[in-house]
Amino acid sequence: VLSEGGVAFEQQGAALAAGEEITLRMILPPELYQVEARARVLEISPGGRVHTEFTELPDADRQLIARHVMRWQIRKRQQDQQPGLDT
C-alpha cells in the first residue's frame, strides 16, 4: 500500500521494530519510477505488515509517487467499469 505519506508492506527476512528508521528503495511499475526515501516504522501488524511514514522524501520523488498512485487509481476504475471482467 503506497501513498505520498508512507508505505505499508509485508515484512520478509529481518525483523523491524516500531520507531526504527529505514531506507526504502522502490521501483514503481509499469512506469519503472525509481524512488528512494527514509521512513519511520509506525507499527507492525500481527500478520507482519509494516506500516511506515516517510521522513525524508525529495519533492521530485513525492511527485512521482503521486503520479503513480493517480495512474493506478485510474487503471483500477477503468477495469472495474468494463463489463464481463468479473468472474
Coordinates of N, CA, C and O in Angstrom, one line a residue:
V1 N 0.9 -1.2 0.0 CA 0.0 0.0 0.0 C 0.9 1.2 0.0 O 1.8 1.3 0.9
L2 N 0.7 2.1 -1.0 CA 1.6 3.3 -1.1 C 0.8 4.6 -1.2 O -0.3 4.6 -1.8
S3 N 1.3 5.6 -0.5 CA 0.7 6.9 -0.6 C 1.8 7.9 -0.6 O 3.0 7.5 -0.4
E4 N 1.5 9.2 -0.7 CA 2.6 10.2 -0.6 C 3.1 10.3 0.8 O 4.2 10.8 1.0
G5 N 2.4 9.8 1.8 CA 2.8 9.9 3.2 C 3.6 8.7 3.7 O 4.3 8.8 4.7
G6 N 3.5 7.6 3.0 CA 4.2 6.4 3.5 C 3.8 5.2 2.7 O 3.1 5.2 1.7
V7 N 4.3 4.0 3.2 CA 4.0 2.8 2.6 C 3.8 1.7 3.6 O 4.4 1.8 4.7
A8 N 3.0 0.7 3.3 CA 2.8 -0.5 4.1 C 3.2 -1.7 3.3 O 2.9 -1.7 2.1
F9 N 3.9 -2.7 3.9 CA 4.3 -3.8 3.1 C 4.5 -5.0 4.1 O 4.5 -4.9 5.3
E10 N 4.5 -6.2 3.5 CA 4.6 -7.4 4.2 C 6.1 -7.6 4.6 O 7.0 -7.5 3.7
Q11 N 6.4 -7.8 5.8 CA 7.8 -8.0 6.3 C 8.3 -9.3 5.9 O 7.7 -10.4 6.0
Q12 N 9.5 -9.3 5.3 CA 10.2 -10.6 4.9 C 11.6 -10.5 5.4 O 12.3 -9.4 5.3
G13 N 12.2 -11.5 5.9 CA 13.5 -11.5 6.4 C 13.7 -10.9 7.7 O 13.0 -11.2 8.7
A14 N 14.6 -9.9 7.8 CA 15.0 -9.3 9.1 C 13.8 -8.6 9.7 O 13.0 -8.0 9.1
A15 N 13.7 -8.8 11.0 CA 12.6 -8.2 11.8 C 12.8 -6.7 12.0 O 13.9 -6.3 12.4
L16 N 11.8 -5.9 11.8 CA 11.8 -4.5 12.0 C 11.0 -4.2 13.3 O 10.2 -5.0 13.7
A17 N 11.3 -3.0 13.9 CA 10.6 -2.7 15.1 C 10.0 -1.3 15.0 O 10.5 -0.4 14.3
A18 N 8.9 -1.0 15.7 CA 8.3 0.3 15.7 C 9.3 1.3 16.1 O 10.1 1.1 17.0
G19 N 9.3 2.5 15.4 CA 10.2 3.5 15.8 C 11.5 3.5 15.0 O 12.3 4.5 14.9
E20 N 11.8 2.4 14.4 CA 13.1 2.2 13.6 C 13.0 3.1 12.3 O 12.0 3.2 11.7
E21 N 14.2 3.6 12.0 CA 14.3 4.4 10.8 C 14.9 3.5 9.7 O 15.9 2.8 10.0
I22 N 14.3 3.5 8.5 CA 14.8 2.6 7.4 C 14.9 3.4 6.1 O 14.3 4.5 6.0
T23 N 15.6 2.9 5.2 CA 15.7 3.4 3.8 C 14.9 2.5 2.9 O 15.1 1.3 3.0
L24 N 14.0 3.0 2.2 CA 13.2 2.3 1.2 C 13.6 2.6 -0.2 O 13.7 3.8 -0.5
R25 N 13.9 1.6 -1.0 CA 14.1 1.8 -2.4 C 13.0 1.1 -3.2 O 12.8 -0.1 -3.0
M26 N 12.3 1.8 -4.0 CA 11.1 1.3 -4.6 C 11.2 1.5 -6.1 O 11.7 2.5 -6.6
I27 N 10.8 0.5 -6.9 CA 10.6 0.6 -8.3 C 9.1 0.5 -8.6 O 8.5 -0.5 -8.2
L28 N 8.5 1.5 -9.2 CA 7.0 1.6 -9.3 C 6.6 1.2 -10.7 O 6.8 2.0 -11.7
P29 N 6.1 0.0 -10.9 CA 5.7 -0.4 -12.3 C 4.3 0.2 -12.6 O 3.6 0.6 -11.7
P30 N 3.9 0.3 -13.8 CA 4.7 -0.1 -15.0 C 5.6 1.0 -15.5 O 6.4 0.8 -16.4
E31 N 5.6 2.2 -14.9 CA 6.4 3.3 -15.4 C 7.9 3.0 -15.0 O 8.8 3.7 -15.6
L32 N 8.2 2.2 -14.0 CA 9.5 1.9 -13.5 C 10.2 3.1 -12.9 O 11.4 3.3 -13.0
Y33 N 9.4 4.0 -12.3 CA 9.9 5.1 -11.5 C 10.8 4.5 -10.4 O 10.4 3.5 -9.7
Q34 N 11.9 5.1 -10.1 CA 12.8 4.6 -9.0 C 12.8 5.7 -7.9 O 13.1 6.9 -8.2
V35 N 12.4 5.3 -6.7 CA 12.2 6.2 -5.6 C 13.0 5.7 -4.4 O 13.0 4.5 -4.2
E36 N 13.7 6.6 -3.7 CA 14.4 6.2 -2.5 C 13.9 7.2 -1.4 O 13.9 8.4 -1.7
A37 N 13.5 6.7 -0.3 CA 13.0 7.5 0.8 C 13.5 7.0 2.2 O 13.7 5.8 2.3
R38 N 13.6 7.9 3.1 CA 13.8 7.5 4.5 C 12.4 7.4 5.1 O 11.5 8.2 4.8
A39 N 12.2 6.4 6.0 CA 10.9 6.3 6.6 C 11.0 5.8 8.1 O 12.1 5.2 8.4
R40 N 10.0 6.0 8.9 CA 10.0 5.6 10.2 C 8.9 4.5 10.3 O 7.8 4.7 9.8
V41 N 9.2 3.4 11.0 CA 8.3 2.3 11.2 C 7.3 2.8 12.2 O 7.7 3.1 13.4
L42 N 6.0 2.8 11.9 CA 5.0 3.2 12.8 C 4.5 2.1 13.7 O 4.3 2.2 14.9
E43 N 4.2 1.0 13.0 CA 3.7 -0.2 13.7 C 3.9 -1.5 12.8 O 4.1 -1.4 11.6
I44 N 3.9 -2.6 13.5 CA 3.9 -3.9 12.8 C 2.6 -4.6 13.2 O 2.4 -4.9 14.4
S45 N 1.8 -5.0 12.2 CA 0.6 -5.7 12.5 C 0.9 -7.1 12.9 O 2.0 -7.6 12.6
P46 N 0.0 -7.8 13.6 CA 0.2 -9.2 14.0 C 0.6 -10.1 12.8 O 1.3 -11.0 12.9
G47 N 0.0 -9.8 11.6 CA 0.3 -10.6 10.5 C 1.6 -10.3 9.8 O 2.0 -10.9 8.8
G48 N 2.4 -9.3 10.3 CA 3.7 -9.0 9.8 C 3.7 -7.8 8.8 O 4.7 -7.5 8.2
R49 N 2.6 -7.1 8.7 CA 2.6 -5.9 7.8 C 3.2 -4.7 8.5 O 2.9 -4.4 9.6
V50 N 4.2 -4.1 7.8 CA 4.9 -3.0 8.3 C 4.3 -1.7 7.8 O 4.1 -1.5 6.6
H51 N 3.9 -0.8 8.7 CA 3.3 0.5 8.4 C 4.4 1.6 8.6 O 4.9 1.6 9.8
T52 N 4.6 2.4 7.6 CA 5.7 3.4 7.8 C 5.1 4.8 7.4 O 4.1 4.9 6.7
E53 N 5.9 5.8 7.8 CA 5.7 7.1 7.2 C 7.0 7.7 6.7 O 8.0 7.4 7.3
F54 N 6.9 8.4 5.6 CA 8.1 9.0 5.1 C 8.6 10.1 5.9 O 7.9 10.9 6.4
T55 N 9.9 10.1 6.2 CA 10.5 11.2 7.0 C 11.4 12.1 6.1 O 11.6 13.2 6.4
E56 N 12.0 11.5 5.0 CA 12.8 12.2 4.0 C 12.4 11.7 2.7 O 12.6 10.5 2.4
L57 N 11.8 12.6 1.9 CA 11.4 12.2 0.5 C 11.5 13.5 -0.3 O 10.7 14.4 -0.1
P58 N 12.4 13.5 -1.3 CA 12.5 14.6 -2.1 C 11.2 15.0 -2.9 O 10.5 14.0 -3.2
D59 N 11.0 16.2 -3.1 CA 9.7 16.6 -3.7 C 9.5 15.9 -5.1 O 8.4 15.6 -5.4
A60 N 10.6 15.8 -5.8 CA 10.5 15.1 -7.2 C 10.0 13.7 -7.0 O 9.2 13.2 -7.8
D61 N 10.5 13.0 -6.0 CA 10.1 11.6 -5.7 C 8.6 11.6 -5.2 O 7.9 10.7 -5.6
R62 N 8.3 12.6 -4.4 CA 6.9 12.6 -3.9 C 5.9 12.8 -5.1 O 4.9 12.2 -5.1
Q63 N 6.3 13.6 -6.0 CA 5.5 13.9 -7.2 C 5.4 12.6 -8.1 O 4.3 12.3 -8.6
L64 N 6.5 11.8 -8.2 CA 6.5 10.5 -8.9 C 5.5 9.6 -8.2 O 4.7 8.9 -8.9
I65 N 5.5 9.5 -6.9 CA 4.6 8.7 -6.2 C 3.2 9.1 -6.4 O 2.3 8.3 -6.6
A66 N 2.9 10.4 -6.3 CA 1.5 10.9 -6.5 C 1.0 10.6 -7.9 O -0.1 10.1 -8.1
R67 N 1.9 10.7 -8.9 CA 1.5 10.4 -10.3 C 1.3 8.9 -10.4 O 0.3 8.5 -11.1
H68 N 2.1 8.1 -9.8 CA 1.9 6.6 -9.9 C 0.6 6.2 -9.2 O -0.1 5.4 -9.8
V69 N 0.3 6.7 -8.0 CA -0.9 6.4 -7.3 C -2.1 6.8 -8.2 O -3.1 6.1 -8.3
M70 N -2.1 8.0 -8.7 CA -3.2 8.5 -9.5 C -3.4 7.6 -10.8 O -4.6 7.3 -11.1
R71 N -2.4 7.3 -11.4 CA -2.5 6.4 -12.6 C -3.0 5.0 -12.2 O -3.8 4.4 -13.0
W72 N -2.6 4.5 -11.1 CA -3.1 3.2 -10.7 C -4.6 3.3 -10.4 O -5.3 2.4 -10.7
Q73 N -5.0 4.4 -9.7 CA -6.4 4.5 -9.4 C -7.3 4.6 -10.7 O -8.3 4.0 -10.8
I74 N -6.8 5.3 -11.7 CA -7.5 5.4 -13.0 C -7.6 4.1 -13.6 O -8.6 3.7 -14.1
R75 N -6.5 3.3 -13.7 CA -6.5 2.0 -14.3 C -7.5 1.1 -13.5 O -8.2 0.3 -14.2
K76 N -7.5 1.1 -12.2 CA -8.4 0.3 -11.4 C -9.8 0.7 -11.7 O -10.7 -0.2 -11.9
R77 N -10.2 1.9 -11.8 CA -11.5 2.4 -12.1 C -12.0 1.9 -13.5 O -13.1 1.4 -13.7
Q78 N -11.0 2.0 -14.5 CA -11.3 1.5 -15.8 C -11.6 0.0 -15.8 O -12.5 -0.4 -16.5
Q79 N -10.8 -0.7 -15.1 CA -11.0 -2.2 -15.1 C -12.4 -2.5 -14.4 O -13.1 -3.4 -14.8
D80 N -12.7 -1.8 -13.3 CA -14.0 -2.0 -12.6 C -15.2 -1.7 -13.5 O -16.3 -2.2 -13.2
Q81 N -15.0 -0.8 -14.4 CA -16.2 -0.3 -15.2 C -16.3 -1.2 -16.5 O -17.4 -1.1 -17.1
Q82 N -15.4 -2.0 -16.8 CA -15.5 -2.8 -18.0 C -16.4 -4.0 -17.7 O -16.1 -4.8 -16.8
P83 N -17.5 -4.2 -18.5 CA -18.4 -5.4 -18.2 C -17.7 -6.7 -18.6 O -16.8 -6.7 -19.5
G84 N -18.1 -7.7 -18.0 CA -17.6 -9.1 -18.3 C -16.3 -9.4 -17.7 O -15.8 -10.5 -17.9
L85 N -15.7 -8.5 -16.9 CA -14.4 -8.9 -16.3 C -14.5 -9.5 -15.0 O -13.6 -10.1 -14.5
D86 N -15.7 -9.4 -14.4 CA -16.0 -10.1 -13.1 C -16.2 -11.6 -13.3 O -17.1 -12.0 -14.1
T87 N -15.4 -12.4 -12.7 CA -15.6 -13.8 -12.8 C -15.8 -14.5 -11.4 O -15.4 -13.9 -10.4

